[in-house]
Amino acid sequence: MDSKILRKLFLGFIEIHILHHAKKKPFYGSWMIEELKHHGYDISPGTLYPILHTLCREGLLSVEEQNVNGKIRKYYSITKEGEDVLIKAKEKALELINEIGG
Ligand SMILES: [Zn+2]
């Protein structure tokens, strides 16, 4: 990520990506880091967790602690508001791809 504009764009893409996966099933942080890696985003926990906290604070994600083999893990899921935001973001993303993709 070399320019400010790219960083800002990628942050938005990552946020949409997170909401998309949260809608499919609840996830935990290190799973999301791996998932984003598959899409070419090399994101550290120090970058991901503040994004997750912001999405929670904005009411788009909710978080629940679960005990997995004696280890407390935070699972994030999408809220109704998050689903609404995802639908709108998707519409706009598809519209943009139609415009620039061809
Ligand atoms: Zn994905």
mmCIF file with all atom_site columns, N, CA, C and O in Angstrom, residues 16-36:
data_model
loop_
_atom_site.group_PDB
_atom_site.id
_atom_site.type_symbol
_atom_site.label_atom_id
_atom_site.label_alt_id
_atom_site.label_comp_id
_atom_site.label_asym_id
_atom_site.label_entity_id
_atom_site.label_seq_id
_atom_site.pdbx_PDB_ins_code
_atom_site.Cartn_x
_atom_site.Cartn_y
_atom_site.Cartn_z
_atom_site.occupancy
_atom_site.B_iso_or_equiv
_atom_site.pdbx_formal_charge
_atom_site.auth_seq_id
_atom_site.auth_comp_id
_atom_site.auth_asym_id
_atom_site.auth_atom_id
_atom_site.pdbx_PDB_model_num
ATOM 1  N N  . ILE A 1 16 ? -15.879 -4.077  3.787  1.00 0.00 ? 16 ILE A N  1
ATOM 2  C CA . ILE A 1 16 ? -16.965 -4.774  3.072  1.00 0.00 ? 16 ILE A CA 1
ATOM 3  C C  . ILE A 1 16 ? -16.733 -6.279  3.144  1.00 0.00 ? 16 ILE A C  1
ATOM 4  O O  . ILE A 1 16 ? -17.654 -7.064  3.382  1.00 0.00 ? 16 ILE A O  1
ATOM 5  N N  . HIS A 1 17 ? -15.471 -6.658  2.953  1.00 0.00 ? 17 HIS A N  1
ATOM 6  C CA . HIS A 1 17 ? -15.100 -8.065  3.009  1.00 0.00 ? 17 HIS A CA 1
ATOM 7  C C  . HIS A 1 17 ? -15.463 -8.686  4.365  1.00 0.00 ? 17 HIS A C  1
ATOM 8  O O  . HIS A 1 17 ? -16.017 -9.777  4.448  1.00 0.00 ? 17 HIS A O  1
ATOM 9  N N  . ILE A 1 18 ? -15.141 -7.953  5.421  1.00 0.00 ? 18 ILE A N  1
ATOM 10 C CA . ILE A 1 18 ? -15.420 -8.424  6.774  1.00 0.00 ? 18 ILE A CA 1
ATOM 11 C C  . ILE A 1 18 ? -16.928 -8.606  6.965  1.00 0.00 ? 18 ILE A C  1
ATOM 12 O O  . ILE A 1 18 ? -17.376 -9.637  7.481  1.00 0.00 ? 18 ILE A O  1
ATOM 13 N N  . LEU A 1 19 ? -17.710 -7.629  6.524  1.00 0.00 ? 19 LEU A N  1
ATOM 14 C CA . LEU A 1 19 ? -19.171 -7.728  6.675  1.00 0.00 ? 19 LEU A CA 1
ATOM 15 C C  . LEU A 1 19 ? -19.714 -8.914  5.880  1.00 0.00 ? 19 LEU A C  1
ATOM 16 O O  . LEU A 1 19 ? -20.580 -9.648  6.351  1.00 0.00 ? 19 LEU A O  1
ATOM 17 N N  . HIS A 1 20 ? -19.180 -9.097  4.683  1.00 0.00 ? 20 HIS A N  1
ATOM 18 C CA . HIS A 1 20 ? -19.601 -10.210 3.831  1.00 0.00 ? 20 HIS A CA 1
ATOM 19 C C  . HIS A 1 20 ? -19.400 -11.551 4.543  1.00 0.00 ? 20 HIS A C  1
ATOM 20 O O  . HIS A 1 20 ? -20.299 -12.393 4.565  1.00 0.00 ? 20 HIS A O  1
ATOM 21 N N  . HIS A 1 21 ? -18.233 -11.734 5.144  1.00 0.00 ? 21 HIS A N  1
ATOM 22 C CA . HIS A 1 21 ? -17.965 -13.005 5.817  1.00 0.00 ? 21 HIS A CA 1
ATOM 23 C C  . HIS A 1 21 ? -18.741 -13.135 7.116  1.00 0.00 ? 21 HIS A C  1
ATOM 24 O O  . HIS A 1 21 ? -19.188 -14.220 7.471  1.00 0.00 ? 21 HIS A O  1
ATOM 25 N N  . ALA A 1 22 ? -18.910 -12.006 7.809  1.00 0.00 ? 22 ALA A N  1
ATOM 26 C CA . ALA A 1 22 ? -19.671 -12.042 9.058  1.00 0.00 ? 22 ALA A CA 1
ATOM 27 C C  . ALA A 1 22 ? -21.111 -12.452 8.781  1.00 0.00 ? 22 ALA A C  1
ATOM 28 O O  . ALA A 1 22 ? -21.764 -13.070 9.625  1.00 0.00 ? 22 ALA A O  1
ATOM 29 N N  . LYS A 1 23 ? -21.603 -12.125 7.597  1.00 0.00 ? 23 LYS A N  1
ATOM 30 C CA . LYS A 1 23 ? -22.977 -12.504 7.249  1.00 0.00 ? 23 LYS A CA 1
ATOM 31 C C  . LYS A 1 23 ? -23.074 -14.015 7.015  1.00 0.00 ? 23 LYS A C  1
ATOM 32 O O  . LYS A 1 23 ? -24.067 -14.646 7.357  1.00 0.00 ? 23 LYS A O  1
ATOM 33 N N  . LYS A 1 24 ? -22.015 -14.602 6.442  1.00 0.00 ? 24 LYS A N  1
ATOM 34 C CA . LYS A 1 24 ? -22.029 -16.049 6.174  1.00 0.00 ? 24 LYS A CA 1
ATOM 35 C C  . LYS A 1 24 ? -21.945 -16.852 7.465  1.00 0.00 ? 24 LYS A C  1
ATOM 36 O O  . LYS A 1 24 ? -22.699 -17.776 7.670  1.00 0.00 ? 24 LYS A O  1
ATOM 37 N N  . LYS A 1 25 ? -20.972 -16.482 8.307  1.00 0.00 ? 25 LYS A N  1
ATOM 38 C CA . LYS A 1 25 ? -20.878 -17.140 9.614  1.00 0.00 ? 25 LYS A CA 1
ATOM 39 C C  . LYS A 1 25 ? -19.977 -16.323 10.538 1.00 0.00 ? 25 LYS A C  1
ATOM 40 O O  . LYS A 1 25 ? -19.110 -15.586 10.055 1.00 0.00 ? 25 LYS A O  1
ATOM 41 N N  . PRO A 1 26 ? -20.192 -16.435 11.871 1.00 0.00 ? 26 PRO A N  1
ATOM 42 C CA . PRO A 1 26 ? -19.330 -15.703 12.792 1.00 0.00 ? 26 PRO A CA 1
ATOM 43 C C  . PRO A 1 26 ? -17.870 -16.135 12.611 1.00 0.00 ? 26 PRO A C  1
ATOM 44 O O  . PRO A 1 26 ? -17.594 -17.298 12.303 1.00 0.00 ? 26 PRO A O  1
ATOM 45 N N  . PHE A 1 27 ? -16.968 -15.204 12.777 1.00 0.00 ? 27 PHE A N  1
ATOM 46 C CA . PHE A 1 27 ? -15.547 -15.503 12.592 1.00 0.00 ? 27 PHE A CA 1
ATOM 47 C C  . PHE A 1 27 ? -14.755 -14.939 13.759 1.00 0.00 ? 27 PHE A C  1
ATOM 48 O O  . PHE A 1 27 ? -15.259 -14.120 14.529 1.00 0.00 ? 27 PHE A O  1
ATOM 49 N N  . TYR A 1 28 ? -13.502 -15.369 13.891 1.00 0.00 ? 28 TYR A N  1
ATOM 50 C CA . TYR A 1 28 ? -12.594 -14.775 14.886 1.00 0.00 ? 28 TYR A CA 1
ATOM 51 C C  . TYR A 1 28 ? -11.421 -14.137 14.147 1.00 0.00 ? 28 TYR A C  1
ATOM 52 O O  . TYR A 1 28 ? -11.197 -14.399 12.956 1.00 0.00 ? 28 TYR A O  1
ATOM 53 N N  . GLY A 1 29 ? -10.700 -13.284 14.879 1.00 0.00 ? 29 GLY A N  1
ATOM 54 C CA . GLY A 1 29 ? -9.708  -12.412 14.255 1.00 0.00 ? 29 GLY A CA 1
ATOM 55 C C  . GLY A 1 29 ? -8.660  -13.096 13.395 1.00 0.00 ? 29 GLY A C  1
ATOM 56 O O  . GLY A 1 29 ? -8.449  -12.708 12.246 1.00 0.00 ? 29 GLY A O  1
ATOM 57 N N  . SER A 1 30 ? -8.009  -14.142 13.942 1.00 0.00 ? 30 SER A N  1
ATOM 58 C CA . SER A 1 30 ? -6.913  -14.736 13.178 1.00 0.00 ? 30 SER A CA 1
ATOM 59 C C  . SER A 1 30 ? -7.444  -15.469 11.936 1.00 0.00 ? 30 SER A C  1
ATOM 60 O O  . SER A 1 30 ? -6.743  -15.563 10.919 1.00 0.00 ? 30 SER A O  1
ATOM 61 N N  . TRP A 1 31 ? -8.682  -15.944 11.998 1.00 0.00 ? 31 TRP A N  1
ATOM 62 C CA . TRP A 1 31 ? -9.292  -16.534 10.795 1.00 0.00 ? 31 TRP A CA 1
ATOM 63 C C  . TRP A 1 31 ? -9.424  -15.476 9.706  1.00 0.00 ? 31 TRP A C  1
ATOM 64 O O  . TRP A 1 31 ? -9.125  -15.724 8.535  1.00 0.00 ? 31 TRP A O  1
ATOM 65 N N  . MET A 1 32 ? -9.856  -14.278 10.106 1.00 0.00 ? 32 MET A N  1
ATOM 66 C CA . MET A 1 32 ? -10.044 -13.200 9.123  1.00 0.00 ? 32 MET A CA 1
ATOM 67 C C  . MET A 1 32 ? -8.709  -12.757 8.520  1.00 0.00 ? 32 MET A C  1
ATOM 68 O O  . MET A 1 32 ? -8.636  -12.443 7.330  1.00 0.00 ? 32 MET A O  1
ATOM 69 N N  . ILE A 1 33 ? -7.644  -12.754 9.330  1.00 0.00 ? 33 ILE A N  1
ATOM 70 C CA . ILE A 1 33 ? -6.329  -12.382 8.805  1.00 0.00 ? 33 ILE A CA 1
ATOM 71 C C  . ILE A 1 33 ? -5.922  -13.357 7.700  1.00 0.00 ? 33 ILE A C  1
ATOM 72 O O  . ILE A 1 33 ? -5.451  -12.943 6.633  1.00 0.00 ? 33 ILE A O  1
ATOM 73 N N  . GLU A 1 34 ? -6.146  -14.654 7.943  1.00 0.00 ? 34 GLU A N  1
ATOM 74 C CA . GLU A 1 34 ? -5.839  -15.678 6.922  1.00 0.00 ? 34 GLU A CA 1
ATOM 75 C C  . GLU A 1 34 ? -6.693  -15.488 5.678  1.00 0.00 ? 34 GLU A C  1
ATOM 76 O O  . GLU A 1 34 ? -6.206  -15.560 4.553  1.00 0.00 ? 34 GLU A O  1
ATOM 77 N N  . GLU A 1 35 ? -7.982  -15.250 5.900  1.00 0.00 ? 35 GLU A N  1
ATOM 78 C CA . GLU A 1 35 ? -8.918  -15.062 4.789  1.00 0.00 ? 35 GLU A CA 1
ATOM 79 C C  . GLU A 1 35 ? -8.491  -13.881 3.923  1.00 0.00 ? 35 GLU A C  1
ATOM 80 O O  . GLU A 1 35 ? -8.468  -13.974 2.696  1.00 0.00 ? 35 GLU A O  1
ATOM 81 N N  . LEU A 1 36 ? -8.137  -12.783 4.557  1.00 0.00 ? 36 LEU A N  1
ATOM 82 C CA . LEU A 1 36 ? -7.748  -11.593 3.802  1.00 0.00 ? 36 LEU A CA 1
ATOM 83 C C  . LEU A 1 36 ? -6.443  -11.835 3.052  1.00 0.00 ? 36 LEU A C  1
ATOM 84 O O  . LEU A 1 36 ? -6.225  -11.282 1.971  1.00 0.00 ? 36 LEU A O  1
#
